[in-house]
Amino acid sequence: MRLFLSSYRFGAHYDRFTRLVGEPGPIAVIPNACDAWPQAWAAALTSDTAPLRRLGFAPEVVDLREYIDRTADLERLLHRFPAMWVRGGNTFVLRAQFARSGADRLLRELLAADALVYAGYSAGACLLTPDLHGLEDADDPAEVHTVCGIEPRWDGLGLVDRPIVPHIDSPGTDPYGFGDRLAARWRDEGVAHWALTDEDVLVVDGDDIELLCGRTDPGPRMP
């Protein structure tokens, strides 16, 4: 299993992303964490595909809304990609769309077979944790019913062993400090978690788990 999980895009470690994925090629971009914000959907998508193109990748949008009750078609499509990029937004909406399309089951199978690399930031990283409780202060679970017509799910995909708290000490992406307060609460309660600033990245490569903190390369930070 290969995972690149961050608070914000590549963090300060786009070089580690490219090493994990290998030769740039097709990459599936899943923007459904933004489904509750239709006016911002297109702009949010562009903000992710442009940096990927600059790194030489060929991003292709995979909108999970198009694959509800079409899991077999989604499975055939995902087998075409050596990597998947899942952007931030509302974690509960993203979880619902993964469930409705069957992408949650497919992702577990693809990662178990090491058939692709999963890269996700913010909501895209939190999706893989065991449990989504605690994120409701930053992400509104009520948006799930509005967008998807179902009740929110509180289970993550359980592909990492503890919660992830993004946007620590990152007022540019978390101006209200939701992440800082949640991480402080869990520290006080003794809850094991990964607390990520917008420069940090958690990398899982087989049995190896590596937390990359801050800048480790002299190059410019990718947008």
PDB file of C-alpha atoms in Angstrom:
ATOM      1  CA  MET A   1       0.000   0.000   0.000  1.00  0.00           C
ATOM      2  CA  ARG A   2       1.326   3.425  -0.989  1.00  0.00           C
ATOM      3  CA  LEU A   3      -0.218   6.576   0.486  1.00  0.00           C
ATOM      4  CA  PHE A   4       0.721  10.259   0.311  1.00  0.00           C
ATOM      5  CA  LEU A   5      -1.405  12.088   2.874  1.00  0.00           C
ATOM      6  CA  SER A   6      -1.076  15.791   3.525  1.00  0.00           C
ATOM      7  CA  SER A   7      -2.796  18.797   4.999  1.00  0.00           C
ATOM      8  CA  TYR A   8      -2.533  20.849   1.826  1.00  0.00           C
ATOM      9  CA  ARG A   9      -1.635  19.494  -1.593  1.00  0.00           C
ATOM     10  CA  PHE A  10       2.038  18.439  -1.774  1.00  0.00           C
ATOM     11  CA  GLY A  11       2.981  20.138   1.470  1.00  0.00           C
ATOM     12  CA  ALA A  12       6.687  20.915   1.228  1.00  0.00           C
ATOM     13  CA  HIS A  13       7.412  17.494  -0.257  1.00  0.00           C
ATOM     14  CA  TYR A  14       6.357  17.319  -3.894  1.00  0.00           C
ATOM     15  CA  ASP A  15       9.668  15.546  -4.545  1.00  0.00           C
ATOM     16  CA  ARG A  16       8.560  12.695  -2.264  1.00  0.00           C
ATOM     17  CA  PHE A  17       5.226  12.536  -4.074  1.00  0.00           C
ATOM     18  CA  THR A  18       6.933  12.073  -7.428  1.00  0.00           C
ATOM     19  CA  ARG A  19       9.277   9.424  -6.019  1.00  0.00           C
ATOM     20  CA  LEU A  20       6.369   7.483  -4.560  1.00  0.00           C
ATOM     21  CA  VAL A  21       4.317   7.599  -7.759  1.00  0.00           C
ATOM     22  CA  GLY A  22       7.207   7.144 -10.187  1.00  0.00           C
ATOM     23  CA  GLU A  23       7.162   8.259 -13.801  1.00  0.00           C
ATOM     24  CA  PRO A  24       4.469  10.929 -14.330  1.00  0.00           C
ATOM     25  CA  GLY A  25       1.453   9.638 -16.201  1.00  0.00           C
ATOM     26  CA  PRO A  26      -2.336   9.474 -15.900  1.00  0.00           C
ATOM     27  CA  ILE A  27      -3.778  10.334 -12.515  1.00  0.00           C
ATOM     28  CA  ALA A  28      -7.428  10.188 -11.425  1.00  0.00           C
ATOM     29  CA  VAL A  29      -8.543  13.393  -9.722  1.00  0.00           C
ATOM     30  CA  ILE A  30     -11.536  13.052  -7.408  1.00  0.00           C
ATOM     31  CA  PRO A  31     -13.041  16.432  -6.455  1.00  0.00           C
ATOM     32  CA  ASN A  32     -16.194  15.249  -4.665  1.00  0.00           C
ATOM     33  CA  ALA A  33     -15.318  16.741  -1.296  1.00  0.00           C
ATOM     34  CA  CYS A  34     -16.435  20.003  -2.950  1.00  0.00           C
ATOM     35  CA  ASP A  35     -19.863  18.749  -4.042  1.00  0.00           C
ATOM     36  CA  ALA A  36     -21.626  20.937  -1.477  1.00  0.00           C
ATOM     37  CA  TRP A  37     -20.125  24.051  -3.066  1.00  0.00           C
ATOM     38  CA  PRO A  38     -21.188  23.949  -6.737  1.00  0.00           C
ATOM     39  CA  GLN A  39     -20.173  27.530  -7.446  1.00  0.00           C
ATOM     40  CA  ALA A  40     -16.597  26.798  -6.353  1.00  0.00           C
ATOM     41  CA  TRP A  41     -16.366  23.275  -7.816  1.00  0.00           C
ATOM     42  CA  ALA A  42     -14.776  24.148 -11.157  1.00  0.00           C
ATOM     43  CA  ALA A  43     -12.279  26.598  -9.696  1.00  0.00           C
ATOM     44  CA  ALA A  44     -11.286  24.130  -6.984  1.00  0.00           C
ATOM     45  CA  LEU A  45     -10.718  21.460  -9.586  1.00  0.00           C
ATOM     46  CA  THR A  46      -8.516  23.735 -11.687  1.00  0.00           C
ATOM     47  CA  SER A  47      -6.451  24.636  -8.634  1.00  0.00           C
ATOM     48  CA  ASP A  48      -5.510  20.963  -8.282  1.00  0.00           C
ATOM     49  CA  THR A  49      -5.100  19.869 -11.877  1.00  0.00           C
ATOM     50  CA  ALA A  50      -2.795  22.761 -12.829  1.00  0.00           C
ATOM     51  CA  PRO A  51       0.002  21.839 -10.362  1.00  0.00           C
ATOM     52  CA  LEU A  52      -0.250  18.191 -11.390  1.00  0.00           C
ATOM     53  CA  ARG A  53       0.168  19.135 -15.033  1.00  0.00           C
ATOM     54  CA  ARG A  54       3.220  21.212 -14.156  1.00  0.00           C
ATOM     55  CA  LEU A  55       4.772  18.079 -12.689  1.00  0.00           C
ATOM     56  CA  GLY A  56       4.132  16.230 -15.968  1.00  0.00           C
ATOM     57  CA  PHE A  57       1.029  14.278 -14.921  1.00  0.00           C
ATOM     58  CA  ALA A  58      -2.089  13.889 -17.058  1.00  0.00           C
ATOM     59  CA  PRO A  59      -4.989  14.465 -14.639  1.00  0.00           C
ATOM     60  CA  GLU A  60      -8.428  13.122 -15.504  1.00  0.00           C
ATOM     61  CA  VAL A  61     -11.484  14.033 -13.449  1.00  0.00           C
ATOM     62  CA  VAL A  62     -13.382  11.114 -11.962  1.00  0.00           C
ATOM     63  CA  ASP A  63     -16.684  12.452 -10.615  1.00  0.00           C
ATOM     64  CA  LEU A  64     -18.056   9.789  -8.281  1.00  0.00           C
ATOM     65  CA  ARG A  65     -21.594  11.145  -8.717  1.00  0.00           C
ATOM     66  CA  GLU A  66     -21.556   9.661 -12.208  1.00  0.00           C
ATOM     67  CA  TYR A  67     -20.913   6.150 -10.836  1.00  0.00           C
ATOM     68  CA  ILE A  68     -23.701   5.732  -8.299  1.00  0.00           C
ATOM     69  CA  ASP A  69     -25.057   2.212  -8.959  1.00  0.00           C
ATOM     70  CA  ARG A  70     -22.299   1.815 -11.583  1.00  0.00           C
ATOM     71  CA  THR A  71     -19.513   0.373  -9.428  1.00  0.00           C
ATOM     72  CA  ALA A  72     -18.420  -2.088 -12.112  1.00  0.00           C
ATOM     73  CA  ASP A  73     -17.878   0.775 -14.569  1.00  0.00           C
ATOM     74  CA  LEU A  74     -15.934   2.699 -11.941  1.00  0.00           C
ATOM     75  CA  GLU A  75     -13.774  -0.334 -11.274  1.00  0.00           C
ATOM     76  CA  ARG A  76     -12.850  -0.643 -14.946  1.00  0.00           C
ATOM     77  CA  LEU A  77     -12.038   3.057 -15.077  1.00  0.00           C
ATOM     78  CA  LEU A  78      -9.847   3.124 -11.965  1.00  0.00           C
ATOM     79  CA  HIS A  79      -7.758   0.220 -13.237  1.00  0.00           C
ATOM     80  CA  ARG A  80      -6.478   2.597 -15.917  1.00  0.00           C
ATOM     81  CA  PHE A  81      -4.732   4.839 -13.407  1.00  0.00           C
ATOM     82  CA  PRO A  82      -1.492   4.270 -11.516  1.00  0.00           C
ATOM     83  CA  ALA A  83      -2.370   7.068  -9.085  1.00  0.00           C
ATOM     84  CA  MET A  84      -5.364   8.818  -7.524  1.00  0.00           C
ATOM     85  CA  TRP A  85      -5.513  12.397  -6.216  1.00  0.00           C
ATOM     86  CA  VAL A  86      -8.320  13.250  -3.770  1.00  0.00           C
ATOM     87  CA  ARG A  87      -8.659  16.904  -2.843  1.00  0.00           C
ATOM     88  CA  GLY A  88      -9.923  18.600   0.289  1.00  0.00           C
ATOM     89  CA  GLY A  89     -13.384  19.906   1.137  1.00  0.00           C
ATOM     90  CA  ASN A  90     -16.069  18.345   3.316  1.00  0.00           C
ATOM     91  CA  THR A  91     -14.871  14.973   4.635  1.00  0.00           C
ATOM     92  CA  PHE A  92     -18.413  13.739   5.329  1.00  0.00           C
ATOM     93  CA  VAL A  93     -19.604  14.511   1.795  1.00  0.00           C
ATOM     94  CA  LEU A  94     -16.522  12.804   0.381  1.00  0.00           C
ATOM     95  CA  ARG A  95     -17.142   9.726   2.531  1.00  0.00           C
ATOM     96  CA  ALA A  96     -20.758   9.568   1.359  1.00  0.00           C
ATOM     97  CA  GLN A  97     -19.796   9.784  -2.308  1.00  0.00           C
ATOM     98  CA  PHE A  98     -17.203   7.041  -1.885  1.00  0.00           C
ATOM     99  CA  ALA A  99     -19.894   4.851  -0.313  1.00  0.00           C
ATOM    100  CA  ARG A 100     -22.603   5.617  -2.884  1.00  0.00           C
ATOM    101  CA  SER A 101     -20.330   4.806  -5.825  1.00  0.00           C
ATOM    102  CA  GLY A 102     -18.619   1.788  -4.253  1.00  0.00           C
ATOM    103  CA  ALA A 103     -15.277   3.593  -4.459  1.00  0.00           C
ATOM    104  CA  ASP A 104     -14.622   2.784  -0.793  1.00  0.00           C
ATOM    105  CA  ARG A 105     -14.544  -0.950  -1.501  1.00  0.00           C
ATOM    106  CA  LEU A 106     -12.648  -0.530  -4.757  1.00  0.00           C
ATOM    107  CA  LEU A 107      -9.974   1.637  -3.158  1.00  0.00           C
ATOM    108  CA  ARG A 108      -9.306  -0.921  -0.441  1.00  0.00           C
ATOM    109  CA  GLU A 109      -8.889  -3.623  -3.079  1.00  0.00           C
ATOM    110  CA  LEU A 110      -6.638  -1.533  -5.327  1.00  0.00           C
ATOM    111  CA  LEU A 111      -4.387  -0.509  -2.449  1.00  0.00           C
ATOM    112  CA  ALA A 112      -4.181  -4.066  -1.123  1.00  0.00           C
ATOM    113  CA  ALA A 113      -2.980  -5.144  -4.577  1.00  0.00           C
ATOM    114  CA  ASP A 114      -0.608  -2.151  -4.774  1.00  0.00           C
ATOM    115  CA  ALA A 115      -2.323  -1.283  -8.052  1.00  0.00           C
ATOM    116  CA  LEU A 116      -2.196   2.472  -7.478  1.00  0.00           C
ATOM    117  CA  VAL A 117      -0.831   5.228  -5.269  1.00  0.00           C
ATOM    118  CA  TYR A 118      -3.378   7.188  -3.237  1.00  0.00           C
ATOM    119  CA  ALA A 119      -2.652  10.869  -2.658  1.00  0.00           C
ATOM    120  CA  GLY A 120      -5.118  12.859  -0.588  1.00  0.00           C
ATOM    121  CA  TYR A 121      -5.031  16.125   1.286  1.00  0.00           C
ATOM    122  CA  SER A 122      -7.218  17.544   4.061  1.00  0.00           C
ATOM    123  CA  ALA A 123     -10.568  15.730   3.589  1.00  0.00           C
ATOM    124  CA  GLY A 124      -8.821  13.371   1.164  1.00  0.00           C
ATOM    125  CA  ALA A 125      -6.425  12.362   3.940  1.00  0.00           C
ATOM    126  CA  CYS A 126      -9.026  12.244   6.730  1.00  0.00           C
ATOM    127  CA  LEU A 127     -11.140   9.872   4.624  1.00  0.00           C
ATOM    128  CA  LEU A 128      -8.643   7.054   5.234  1.00  0.00           C
ATOM    129  CA  THR A 129      -8.769   7.232   9.032  1.00  0.00           C
ATOM    130  CA  PRO A 130     -10.760   4.833  11.240  1.00  0.00           C
ATOM    131  CA  ASP A 131     -13.304   7.362  12.510  1.00  0.00           C
ATOM    132  CA  LEU A 132     -14.515  10.823  11.492  1.00  0.00           C
ATOM    133  CA  HIS A 133     -15.731  11.995  14.889  1.00  0.00           C
ATOM    134  CA  GLY A 134     -14.108  15.278  15.827  1.00  0.00           C
ATOM    135  CA  LEU A 135     -14.164  16.704  12.306  1.00  0.00           C
ATOM    136  CA  GLU A 136     -17.730  17.996  12.628  1.00  0.00           C
ATOM    137  CA  ASP A 137     -16.568  21.350  13.996  1.00  0.00           C
ATOM    138  CA  ALA A 138     -14.792  22.083  10.705  1.00  0.00           C
ATOM    139  CA  ASP A 139     -16.882  20.049   8.213  1.00  0.00           C
ATOM    140  CA  ASP A 140     -20.676  20.214   8.420  1.00  0.00           C
ATOM    141  CA  PRO A 141     -22.181  16.677   8.418  1.00  0.00           C
ATOM    142  CA  ALA A 142     -25.587  18.158   7.523  1.00  0.00           C
ATOM    143  CA  GLU A 143     -24.299  18.904   4.027  1.00  0.00           C
ATOM    144  CA  VAL A 144     -24.387  15.160   3.323  1.00  0.00           C
ATOM    145  CA  HIS A 145     -28.168  15.012   3.433  1.00  0.00           C
ATOM    146  CA  THR A 146     -28.468  18.146   1.305  1.00  0.00           C
ATOM    147  CA  VAL A 147     -26.021  16.917  -1.348  1.00  0.00           C
ATOM    148  CA  CYS A 148     -26.449  13.134  -1.250  1.00  0.00           C
ATOM    149  CA  GLY A 149     -29.882  12.561   0.266  1.00  0.00           C
ATOM    150  CA  ILE A 150     -28.523  10.160   2.887  1.00  0.00           C
ATOM    151  CA  GLU A 151     -27.383  10.423   6.468  1.00  0.00           C
ATOM    152  CA  PRO A 152     -23.682  11.084   7.141  1.00  0.00           C
ATOM    153  CA  ARG A 153     -21.364   8.201   7.887  1.00  0.00           C
ATOM    154  CA  TRP A 154     -18.944   8.519  10.782  1.00  0.00           C
ATOM    155  CA  ASP A 155     -16.625   5.680   9.836  1.00  0.00           C
ATOM    156  CA  GLY A 156     -13.557   6.336   7.724  1.00  0.00           C
ATOM    157  CA  LEU A 157     -11.986   3.746   5.459  1.00  0.00           C
ATOM    158  CA  GLY A 158      -9.620   2.558   8.196  1.00  0.00           C
ATOM    159  CA  LEU A 159      -6.533   2.446   5.981  1.00  0.00           C
ATOM    160  CA  VAL A 160      -4.400   4.293   8.536  1.00  0.00           C
ATOM    161  CA  ASP A 161      -4.458   3.468  12.220  1.00  0.00           C
ATOM    162  CA  ARG A 162      -5.322   6.827  13.759  1.00  0.00           C
ATOM    163  CA  PRO A 163      -7.083  10.130  13.034  1.00  0.00           C
ATOM    164  CA  ILE A 164      -5.458  12.848  10.968  1.00  0.00           C
ATOM    165  CA  VAL A 165      -5.852  16.494  11.945  1.00  0.00           C
ATOM    166  CA  PRO A 166      -4.942  18.836   9.062  1.00  0.00           C
ATOM    167  CA  HIS A 167      -4.072  22.535   8.985  1.00  0.00           C
ATOM    168  CA  ILE A 168      -2.187  22.745  12.283  1.00  0.00           C
ATOM    169  CA  ASP A 169      -0.646  26.208  12.751  1.00  0.00           C
ATOM    170  CA  SER A 170      -1.961  27.060   9.283  1.00  0.00           C
ATOM    171  CA  PRO A 171      -4.142  30.184   9.443  1.00  0.00           C
ATOM    172  CA  GLY A 172      -4.179  30.487   5.656  1.00  0.00           C
ATOM    173  CA  THR A 173      -6.274  27.335   5.300  1.00  0.00           C
ATOM    174  CA  ASP A 174      -7.816  27.147   8.788  1.00  0.00           C
ATOM    175  CA  PRO A 175      -8.337  30.749   9.903  1.00  0.00           C
ATOM    176  CA  TYR A 176     -10.607  29.709  12.799  1.00  0.00           C
ATOM    177  CA  GLY A 177      -8.130  27.205  14.241  1.00  0.00           C
ATOM    178  CA  PHE A 178     -10.413  24.149  14.157  1.00  0.00           C
ATOM    179  CA  GLY A 179      -7.462  21.815  13.665  1.00  0.00           C
ATOM    180  CA  ASP A 180      -5.409  23.360  16.461  1.00  0.00           C
ATOM    181  CA  ARG A 181      -8.268  22.986  18.946  1.00  0.00           C
ATOM    182  CA  LEU A 182      -9.015  19.386  17.947  1.00  0.00           C
ATOM    183  CA  ALA A 183      -5.351  18.379  18.182  1.00  0.00           C
ATOM    184  CA  ALA A 184      -5.037  20.059  21.586  1.00  0.00           C
ATOM    185  CA  ARG A 185      -8.135  18.235  22.827  1.00  0.00           C
ATOM    186  CA  TRP A 186      -6.869  14.871  21.651  1.00  0.00           C
ATOM    187  CA  ARG A 187      -3.454  15.504  23.190  1.00  0.00           C
ATOM    188  CA  ASP A 188      -5.154  16.211  26.526  1.00  0.00           C
ATOM    189  CA  GLU A 189      -7.280  13.058  26.193  1.00  0.00           C
ATOM    190  CA  GLY A 190      -4.335  10.891  25.139  1.00  0.00           C
ATOM    191  CA  VAL A 191      -5.805  10.105  21.724  1.00  0.00           C
ATOM    192  CA  ALA A 192      -3.116   9.058  19.250  1.00  0.00           C
ATOM    193  CA  HIS A 193      -3.373  11.086  16.029  1.00  0.00           C
ATOM    194  CA  TRP A 194      -1.368  12.618  13.207  1.00  0.00           C
ATOM    195  CA  ALA A 195      -1.316  16.425  13.450  1.00  0.00           C
ATOM    196  CA  LEU A 196      -0.195  17.944  10.138  1.00  0.00           C
ATOM    197  CA  THR A 197       0.760  21.486   9.276  1.00  0.00           C
ATOM    198  CA  ASP A 198       0.291  22.530   5.661  1.00  0.00           C
ATOM    199  CA  GLU A 199       3.948  21.642   5.033  1.00  0.00           C
ATOM    200  CA  ASP A 200       3.818  18.150   6.561  1.00  0.00           C
ATOM    201  CA  VAL A 201       3.152  14.871   4.775  1.00  0.00           C
ATOM    202  CA  LEU A 202       2.487  11.353   6.004  1.00  0.00           C
ATOM    203  CA  VAL A 203       3.884   8.730   3.612  1.00  0.00           C
ATOM    204  CA  VAL A 204       3.003   5.045   3.773  1.00  0.00           C
ATOM    205  CA  ASP A 205       5.092   2.811   1.538  1.00  0.00           C
ATOM    206  CA  GLY A 206       4.416  -0.835   2.266  1.00  0.00           C
ATOM    207  CA  ASP A 207       5.244  -1.419   5.924  1.00  0.00           C
ATOM    208  CA  ASP A 208       7.114   1.884   6.235  1.00  0.00           C
ATOM    209  CA  ILE A 209       5.342   4.911   7.687  1.00  0.00           C
ATOM    210  CA  GLU A 210       7.171   8.238   7.526  1.00  0.00           C
ATOM    211  CA  LEU A 211       6.088  11.643   8.789  1.00  0.00           C
ATOM    212  CA  LEU A 212       7.819  14.389   6.795  1.00  0.00           C
ATOM    213  CA  CYS A 213       7.814  17.657   8.715  1.00  0.00           C
ATOM    214  CA  GLY A 214       8.399  21.073   7.208  1.00  0.00           C
ATOM    215  CA  ARG A 215      10.842  21.692   4.404  1.00  0.00           C
ATOM    216  CA  THR A 216      13.536  19.164   3.546  1.00  0.00           C
ATOM    217  CA  ASP A 217      14.454  20.311   0.023  1.00  0.00           C
ATOM    218  CA  PRO A 218      15.938  23.581  -1.239  1.00  0.00           C
ATOM    219  CA  GLY A 219      13.536  23.935  -4.170  1.00  0.00           C
ATOM    220  CA  PRO A 220      10.485  26.175  -4.401  1.00  0.00           C
ATOM    221  CA  ARG A 221       7.255  25.013  -2.849  1.00  0.00           C
ATOM    222  CA  MET A 222       4.782  23.926  -5.498  1.00  0.00           C
ATOM    223  CA  PRO A 223       1.474  25.858  -5.517  1.00  0.00           C
TER     224      PRO A 223
END
